[in-house]
Amino acid sequence: MITHGNEIKLFAGSSNRPLAEAIATKLNTTLGEIEVGKFSDGETSVHIGETVRGRDLFIIQSTSYPVNDNLMELLIMIDAAKRASAGRITAVMPYFGYARQDRKARSRDPITAKLVADLLTSAGADRVLTMDLHASQIQGFFNIPVDNLLGGPTLYNYFSDKLDENYVVVSPDIGSVNRARKVAERLNCPMAIIDKRRPKANVMEVMNIIGNVEGKKCLLVDDMIDTAGTIVQGAQALVDKGATEIHACCTHAVLSGPAIERLEKSAINELVMLDTIALPAEKKLSKMKILTTADIFAAAIENVYLDRPMSKIYD
């Protein structure tokens, strides 16, 4: 808990105010005074209502839907803080948008994750604090320090009390194998992999399941759920192979397009998510469980402020 001095300031954008308030409570402080609005033509307007000169600033903003509005809001808040002579500015991004375009998958594709990294640095951010980047190599796109926190411990601590000998951790695709393997090792469970082919974006076809899931309770592990096509089709494939229960978990609940309808009708019995993205009431289902990341972000902010090692968070 931060109890000394007045050198730290926490500000929040409009994307995930409940999480920002929870983080401030954990740190025994309050969110700074800031006005975020729009001009009549839709341009973002920001005004910081208190002095930040020489302060250690943490600006909390997920770049989730509407992604472009929230990203511009964050950039403008950083610029306002820099021009107000803030001592150090840390962009706290529980969810880092545009992370899926981290390489040139086809000719003449952009690398948007690198572009966003450059924009944040140019705006004046001195550090970025985020969680479960879609691709860990994005840390190398920055020329400033990046702390990529892990959502896995919060998720597998929740499931550790529910385990029995029938649990299997399942990766919904090849890209999530490392993430699922870490969870399986922590939970001391066997692992299975869903081998799939994706003919185009947001379209997935299950091909094969590697591993034994017959008569098992399956835990699907992914970093994000967007349109829910991957996780829902994967859950159905597991049921078709004889799985008795399907649980799923993710760090980032993007849940765009037909995601809610698909999840509601799916074979998934329980879906556990973190609160890196604020979920409106109309998107909440009875099978959903939302776990808070306020503790881990508060601890990370405190460690940055006090120049302490980040690795101690998970001890």
CSV table of C-alpha atoms in Angstrom, one decimal:
chain,number,residue,atom,x,y,z
A,1,MET,CA,0.0,0.0,0.0
A,2,ILE,CA,1.4,3.4,-0.9
A,3,THR,CA,1.2,5.7,2.1
A,4,HIS,CA,4.0,8.2,1.7
A,5,GLY,CA,4.2,11.5,-0.2
A,6,ASN,CA,2.0,12.8,-2.9
A,7,GLU,CA,4.2,12.1,-5.9
A,8,ILE,CA,2.1,9.4,-7.5
A,9,LYS,CA,-1.0,10.2,-9.6
A,10,LEU,CA,-3.5,7.7,-11.1
A,11,PHE,CA,-5.7,8.8,-14.0
A,12,ALA,CA,-8.2,6.8,-15.9
A,13,GLY,CA,-9.7,7.0,-19.3
A,14,SER,CA,-13.3,6.0,-20.1
A,15,SER,CA,-12.6,2.4,-21.3
A,16,ASN,CA,-12.5,0.6,-18.0
A,17,ARG,CA,-13.3,3.0,-15.1
A,18,PRO,CA,-14.4,0.2,-12.6
A,19,LEU,CA,-11.0,-1.5,-12.9
A,20,ALA,CA,-9.2,1.9,-12.5
A,21,GLU,CA,-11.2,2.7,-9.4
A,22,ALA,CA,-10.5,-0.8,-7.9
A,23,ILE,CA,-6.8,-0.3,-8.5
A,24,ALA,CA,-6.8,3.1,-6.8
A,25,THR,CA,-8.6,1.6,-3.8
A,26,LYS,CA,-6.0,-1.1,-3.5
A,27,LEU,CA,-3.3,1.6,-3.5
A,28,ASN,CA,-5.1,3.6,-0.9
A,29,THR,CA,-5.5,6.6,-3.2
A,30,THR,CA,-8.0,8.1,-5.5
A,31,LEU,CA,-8.1,8.7,-9.2
A,32,GLY,CA,-6.9,12.1,-10.4
A,33,GLU,CA,-9.2,14.8,-11.7
A,34,ILE,CA,-9.4,14.6,-15.5
A,35,GLU,CA,-12.2,15.6,-18.0
A,36,VAL,CA,-12.5,13.4,-21.1
A,37,GLY,CA,-15.1,14.3,-23.6
A,38,LYS,CA,-15.7,15.0,-27.3
A,39,PHE,CA,-16.0,18.1,-29.4
A,40,SER,CA,-19.1,18.4,-31.6
A,41,ASP,CA,-17.3,16.8,-34.6
A,42,GLY,CA,-16.2,13.7,-32.6
A,43,GLU,CA,-12.7,14.8,-31.7
A,44,THR,CA,-11.5,13.7,-28.3
A,45,SER,CA,-11.1,16.4,-25.6
A,46,VAL,CA,-8.9,16.0,-22.5
A,47,HIS,CA,-8.3,18.4,-19.6
A,48,ILE,CA,-6.2,17.5,-16.5
A,49,GLY,CA,-7.8,19.3,-13.6
A,50,GLU,CA,-4.9,19.2,-11.2
A,51,THR,CA,-1.2,19.8,-11.1
A,52,VAL,CA,1.0,16.9,-12.3
A,53,ARG,CA,4.3,18.7,-12.4
A,54,GLY,CA,7.1,16.3,-11.5
A,55,ARG,CA,4.7,13.6,-10.5
A,56,ASP,CA,4.9,9.9,-11.3
A,57,LEU,CA,1.8,9.4,-13.5
A,58,PHE,CA,0.0,6.2,-14.3
A,59,ILE,CA,-2.7,6.5,-16.9
A,60,ILE,CA,-5.1,3.5,-16.9
A,61,GLN,CA,-6.8,2.8,-20.3
A,62,SER,CA,-7.6,-0.4,-22.1
A,63,THR,CA,-7.6,0.0,-25.9
A,64,SER,CA,-10.7,-2.2,-26.3
A,65,TYR,CA,-13.9,-1.4,-28.3
A,66,PRO,CA,-14.2,1.3,-29.6
A,67,VAL,CA,-10.5,0.7,-30.2
A,68,ASN,CA,-9.7,3.8,-32.2
A,69,ASP,CA,-11.5,6.1,-29.8
A,70,ASN,CA,-9.9,4.6,-26.7
A,71,LEU,CA,-6.4,4.6,-28.3
A,72,MET,CA,-6.7,8.3,-29.3
A,73,GLU,CA,-8.0,9.1,-25.8
A,74,LEU,CA,-4.9,7.4,-24.3
A,75,LEU,CA,-2.5,9.2,-26.6
A,76,ILE,CA,-4.1,12.6,-25.9
A,77,MET,CA,-4.0,12.0,-22.1
A,78,ILE,CA,-0.3,11.1,-22.4
A,79,ASP,CA,0.4,14.2,-24.5
A,80,ALA,CA,-1.5,16.4,-22.0
A,81,ALA,CA,0.5,15.0,-19.1
A,82,LYS,CA,3.8,15.4,-20.9
A,83,ARG,CA,3.0,19.1,-21.7
A,84,ALA,CA,2.0,19.6,-18.1
A,85,SER,CA,5.6,18.6,-17.1
A,86,ALA,CA,4.8,15.2,-15.5
A,87,GLY,CA,7.9,13.5,-14.1
A,88,ARG,CA,7.3,10.0,-15.5
A,89,ILE,CA,4.3,8.7,-17.5
A,90,THR,CA,3.3,5.0,-17.4
A,91,ALA,CA,0.6,3.9,-19.8
A,92,VAL,CA,-1.3,1.1,-17.9
A,93,MET,CA,-3.0,-0.9,-20.7
A,94,PRO,CA,-4.8,-3.9,-19.2
A,95,TYR,CA,-5.7,-4.8,-22.8
A,96,PHE,CA,-3.3,-3.8,-25.6
A,97,GLY,CA,-5.4,-3.4,-28.8
A,98,TYR,CA,-4.0,-4.0,-32.3
A,99,ALA,CA,-1.7,-6.7,-30.9
A,100,ARG,CA,-2.9,-9.3,-33.4
A,101,GLN,CA,-1.1,-7.7,-36.3
A,102,ASP,CA,2.4,-8.3,-35.0
A,103,ARG,CA,4.0,-9.5,-38.3
A,104,LYS,CA,3.4,-9.4,-42.1
A,105,ALA,CA,1.2,-12.5,-42.6
A,106,ARG,CA,0.7,-11.5,-46.3
A,107,SER,CA,2.4,-9.2,-48.8
A,108,ARG,CA,1.6,-5.5,-48.2
A,109,ASP,CA,0.2,-6.1,-44.7
A,110,PRO,CA,0.9,-3.5,-42.0
A,111,ILE,CA,2.5,-4.3,-38.6
A,112,THR,CA,0.0,-2.4,-36.6
A,113,ALA,CA,1.4,-3.4,-33.2
A,114,LYS,CA,4.6,-1.7,-34.0
A,115,LEU,CA,2.8,1.4,-35.2
A,116,VAL,CA,0.9,1.6,-31.9
A,117,ALA,CA,4.1,1.2,-30.0
A,118,ASP,CA,5.6,4.1,-31.9
A,119,LEU,CA,2.6,6.2,-31.3
A,120,LEU,CA,2.7,5.6,-27.5
A,121,THR,CA,6.4,6.5,-27.4
A,122,SER,CA,6.0,9.6,-29.6
A,123,ALA,CA,3.1,10.8,-27.4
A,124,GLY,CA,5.4,10.8,-24.4
A,125,ALA,CA,4.9,7.5,-22.5
A,126,ASP,CA,8.0,6.5,-20.5
A,127,ARG,CA,6.8,3.0,-19.8
A,128,VAL,CA,4.0,0.6,-20.7
A,129,LEU,CA,2.3,-1.8,-18.2
A,130,THR,CA,0.1,-4.4,-19.8
A,131,MET,CA,-1.1,-7.9,-19.4
A,132,ASP,CA,-0.9,-11.0,-21.6
A,133,LEU,CA,0.2,-9.5,-24.9
A,134,HIS,CA,-1.2,-11.5,-27.8
A,135,ALA,CA,2.4,-12.0,-29.0
A,136,SER,CA,5.2,-11.6,-26.5
A,137,GLN,CA,7.6,-10.3,-29.1
A,138,ILE,CA,5.6,-7.0,-29.2
A,139,GLN,CA,7.7,-6.0,-26.1
A,140,GLY,CA,10.6,-5.6,-28.6
A,141,PHE,CA,8.6,-3.1,-30.7
A,142,PHE,CA,9.2,-0.5,-28.0
A,143,ASN,CA,12.3,1.5,-27.1
A,144,ILE,CA,10.9,2.1,-23.6
A,145,PRO,CA,10.4,-0.5,-20.8
A,146,VAL,CA,7.4,-2.8,-21.1
A,147,ASP,CA,6.1,-4.9,-18.2
A,148,ASN,CA,3.9,-7.7,-19.6
A,149,LEU,CA,2.0,-9.1,-16.6
A,150,LEU,CA,0.6,-12.6,-16.5
A,151,GLY,CA,-3.1,-13.4,-16.2
A,152,GLY,CA,-2.5,-17.1,-15.9
A,153,PRO,CA,-1.8,-17.3,-12.1
A,154,THR,CA,-5.2,-15.6,-11.4
A,155,LEU,CA,-7.0,-18.0,-13.6
A,156,TYR,CA,-5.3,-21.3,-12.5
A,157,ASN,CA,-5.6,-20.3,-8.8
A,158,TYR,CA,-9.4,-20.2,-9.4
A,159,PHE,CA,-9.4,-23.6,-11.0
A,160,SER,CA,-6.9,-25.2,-8.6
A,161,ASP,CA,-9.7,-25.8,-6.0
A,162,LYS,CA,-11.9,-27.5,-8.5
A,163,LEU,CA,-9.4,-30.1,-9.8
A,164,ASP,CA,-9.7,-33.8,-9.8
A,165,GLU,CA,-8.0,-36.6,-11.7
A,166,ASN,CA,-10.3,-36.2,-14.6
A,167,TYR,CA,-9.2,-32.7,-15.7
A,168,VAL,CA,-7.4,-32.1,-19.0
A,169,VAL,CA,-6.1,-28.7,-20.0
A,170,VAL,CA,-6.8,-28.0,-23.7
A,171,SER,CA,-5.2,-25.6,-26.1
A,172,PRO,CA,-7.8,-24.4,-28.6
A,173,ASP,CA,-5.1,-23.9,-31.3
A,174,ILE,CA,-1.4,-24.3,-32.0
A,175,GLY,CA,-0.8,-20.7,-31.0
A,176,SER,CA,-2.0,-21.2,-27.5
A,177,VAL,CA,0.1,-24.3,-26.8
A,178,ASN,CA,2.8,-22.6,-24.7
A,179,ARG,CA,0.1,-20.8,-22.6
A,180,ALA,CA,-1.9,-24.0,-22.1
A,181,ARG,CA,1.3,-26.0,-21.2
A,182,LYS,CA,2.2,-23.6,-18.4
A,183,VAL,CA,-1.3,-23.9,-16.9
A,184,ALA,CA,-1.2,-27.7,-17.3
A,185,GLU,CA,2.2,-27.8,-15.5
A,186,ARG,CA,0.9,-25.6,-12.7
A,187,LEU,CA,-2.3,-27.6,-12.2
A,188,ASN,CA,-0.4,-30.9,-12.7
A,189,CYS,CA,-2.9,-32.0,-15.4
A,190,PRO,CA,-2.5,-33.8,-18.7
A,191,MET,CA,-2.8,-31.7,-21.9
A,192,ALA,CA,-4.6,-31.9,-25.2
A,193,ILE,CA,-4.4,-29.8,-28.4
A,194,ILE,CA,-7.1,-28.9,-30.9
A,195,ASP,CA,-5.5,-28.9,-34.4
A,196,LYS,CA,-7.5,-26.6,-36.6
A,197,ARG,CA,-7.3,-24.9,-40.0
A,198,ARG,CA,-8.3,-21.2,-40.4
A,199,PRO,CA,-9.2,-20.5,-44.0
A,200,LYS,CA,-9.7,-16.8,-43.4
A,201,ALA,CA,-10.0,-14.4,-40.5
A,202,ASN,CA,-12.6,-15.3,-37.9
A,203,VAL,CA,-13.5,-18.5,-39.7
A,204,MET,CA,-12.2,-21.8,-38.1
A,205,GLU,CA,-12.5,-25.4,-39.0
A,206,VAL,CA,-11.6,-28.1,-36.4
A,207,MET,CA,-9.4,-30.8,-37.9
A,208,ASN,CA,-8.3,-33.1,-35.1
A,209,ILE,CA,-7.8,-33.4,-31.3
A,210,ILE,CA,-4.3,-34.5,-30.1
A,211,GLY,CA,-4.7,-36.2,-26.7
A,212,ASN,CA,-7.3,-38.2,-24.8
A,213,VAL,CA,-10.4,-36.3,-23.7
A,214,GLU,CA,-12.9,-39.1,-23.5
A,215,GLY,CA,-14.7,-39.0,-20.1
A,216,LYS,CA,-12.7,-36.0,-19.1
A,217,LYS,CA,-13.5,-32.5,-17.8
A,218,CYS,CA,-11.7,-30.1,-20.2
A,219,LEU,CA,-10.3,-26.7,-19.5
A,220,LEU,CA,-9.8,-24.6,-22.6
A,221,VAL,CA,-7.2,-21.9,-22.1
A,222,ASP,CA,-6.7,-18.9,-24.4
A,223,ASP,CA,-5.5,-15.3,-24.1
A,224,MET,CA,-8.5,-13.7,-25.7
A,225,ILE,CA,-12.0,-14.5,-26.9
A,226,ASP,CA,-13.1,-12.3,-29.8
A,227,THR,CA,-16.0,-13.7,-31.9
A,228,ALA,CA,-15.8,-16.9,-29.9
A,229,GLY,CA,-15.7,-19.1,-33.0
A,230,THR,CA,-12.5,-20.8,-32.0
A,231,ILE,CA,-13.5,-21.6,-28.4
A,232,VAL,CA,-17.1,-22.6,-29.2
A,233,GLN,CA,-16.2,-24.9,-32.1
A,234,GLY,CA,-13.3,-26.3,-30.0
A,235,ALA,CA,-15.7,-27.0,-27.1
A,236,GLN,CA,-18.1,-28.9,-29.5
A,237,ALA,CA,-15.2,-30.9,-30.9
A,238,LEU,CA,-14.3,-32.0,-27.3
A,239,VAL,CA,-17.9,-33.0,-26.6
A,240,ASP,CA,-18.0,-35.0,-29.8
A,241,LYS,CA,-14.9,-36.8,-28.6
A,242,GLY,CA,-16.5,-37.8,-25.3
A,243,ALA,CA,-15.6,-34.9,-22.9
A,244,THR,CA,-18.1,-34.7,-20.0
A,245,GLU,CA,-17.7,-31.1,-19.0
A,246,ILE,CA,-16.2,-28.0,-20.8
A,247,HIS,CA,-14.7,-25.1,-18.8
A,248,ALA,CA,-13.0,-22.2,-20.6
A,249,CYS,CA,-10.9,-19.3,-19.5
A,250,CYS,CA,-9.3,-16.3,-21.0
A,251,THR,CA,-7.6,-13.1,-20.0
A,252,HIS,CA,-9.3,-10.7,-22.4
A,253,ALA,CA,-13.0,-10.9,-23.1
A,254,VAL,CA,-13.2,-9.0,-26.4
A,255,LEU,CA,-16.6,-10.6,-27.2
A,256,SER,CA,-17.4,-8.9,-30.5
A,257,GLY,CA,-20.0,-9.7,-33.2
A,258,PRO,CA,-21.9,-12.9,-32.6
A,259,ALA,CA,-19.7,-13.9,-29.5
A,260,ILE,CA,-22.5,-13.7,-26.9
A,261,GLU,CA,-25.0,-15.7,-28.9
A,262,ARG,CA,-22.4,-18.3,-29.7
A,263,LEU,CA,-21.3,-18.7,-26.1
A,264,GLU,CA,-24.9,-18.9,-24.8
A,265,LYS,CA,-25.7,-21.7,-27.2
A,266,SER,CA,-22.3,-23.5,-26.8
A,267,ALA,CA,-21.3,-26.6,-24.9
A,268,ILE,CA,-19.2,-24.6,-22.5
A,269,ASN,CA,-20.4,-25.0,-18.9
A,270,GLU,CA,-18.4,-22.2,-17.4
A,271,LEU,CA,-16.4,-19.4,-18.8
A,272,VAL,CA,-13.9,-17.6,-16.6
A,273,MET,CA,-12.5,-14.2,-17.7
A,274,LEU,CA,-10.4,-11.4,-16.2
A,275,ASP,CA,-11.7,-7.8,-16.1
A,276,THR,CA,-9.0,-6.2,-18.4
A,277,ILE,CA,-12.0,-5.2,-20.6
A,278,ALA,CA,-15.1,-3.8,-19.1
A,279,LEU,CA,-18.0,-6.0,-19.9
A,280,PRO,CA,-21.4,-4.3,-20.3
A,281,ALA,CA,-24.4,-5.8,-18.5
A,282,GLU,CA,-26.0,-7.0,-21.8
A,283,LYS,CA,-23.0,-9.2,-22.5
A,284,LYS,CA,-22.9,-11.0,-19.2
A,285,LEU,CA,-24.2,-14.6,-19.1
A,286,SER,CA,-25.0,-16.8,-16.2
A,287,LYS,CA,-22.2,-19.2,-17.2
A,288,MET,CA,-19.6,-16.3,-17.0
A,289,LYS,CA,-17.3,-15.7,-14.0
A,290,ILE,CA,-15.2,-12.5,-14.0
A,291,LEU,CA,-12.1,-12.3,-11.8
A,292,THR,CA,-10.5,-9.0,-10.9
A,293,THR,CA,-6.9,-8.0,-11.9
A,294,ALA,CA,-6.9,-5.0,-9.6
A,295,ASP,CA,-4.6,-6.7,-7.1
A,296,ILE,CA,-1.9,-7.5,-9.6
A,297,PHE,CA,-2.0,-4.1,-11.4
A,298,ALA,CA,-1.9,-2.3,-8.0
A,299,ALA,CA,1.1,-4.4,-7.0
A,300,ALA,CA,2.8,-3.7,-10.4
A,301,ILE,CA,2.2,0.0,-10.1
A,302,GLU,CA,3.6,0.1,-6.6
A,303,ASN,CA,6.7,-1.8,-7.8
A,304,VAL,CA,7.2,0.6,-10.6
A,305,TYR,CA,6.8,3.6,-8.3
A,306,LEU,CA,9.1,2.2,-5.7
A,307,ASP,CA,11.6,0.7,-8.3
A,308,ARG,CA,11.2,-2.8,-7.0
A,309,PRO,CA,11.4,-6.0,-9.1
A,310,MET,CA,8.3,-7.1,-10.8
A,311,SER,CA,8.9,-10.8,-10.4
A,312,LYS,CA,8.0,-10.7,-6.7
A,313,ILE,CA,4.3,-10.2,-7.7
A,314,TYR,CA,3.8,-13.9,-8.4
A,315,ASP,CA,5.6,-15.2,-5.3
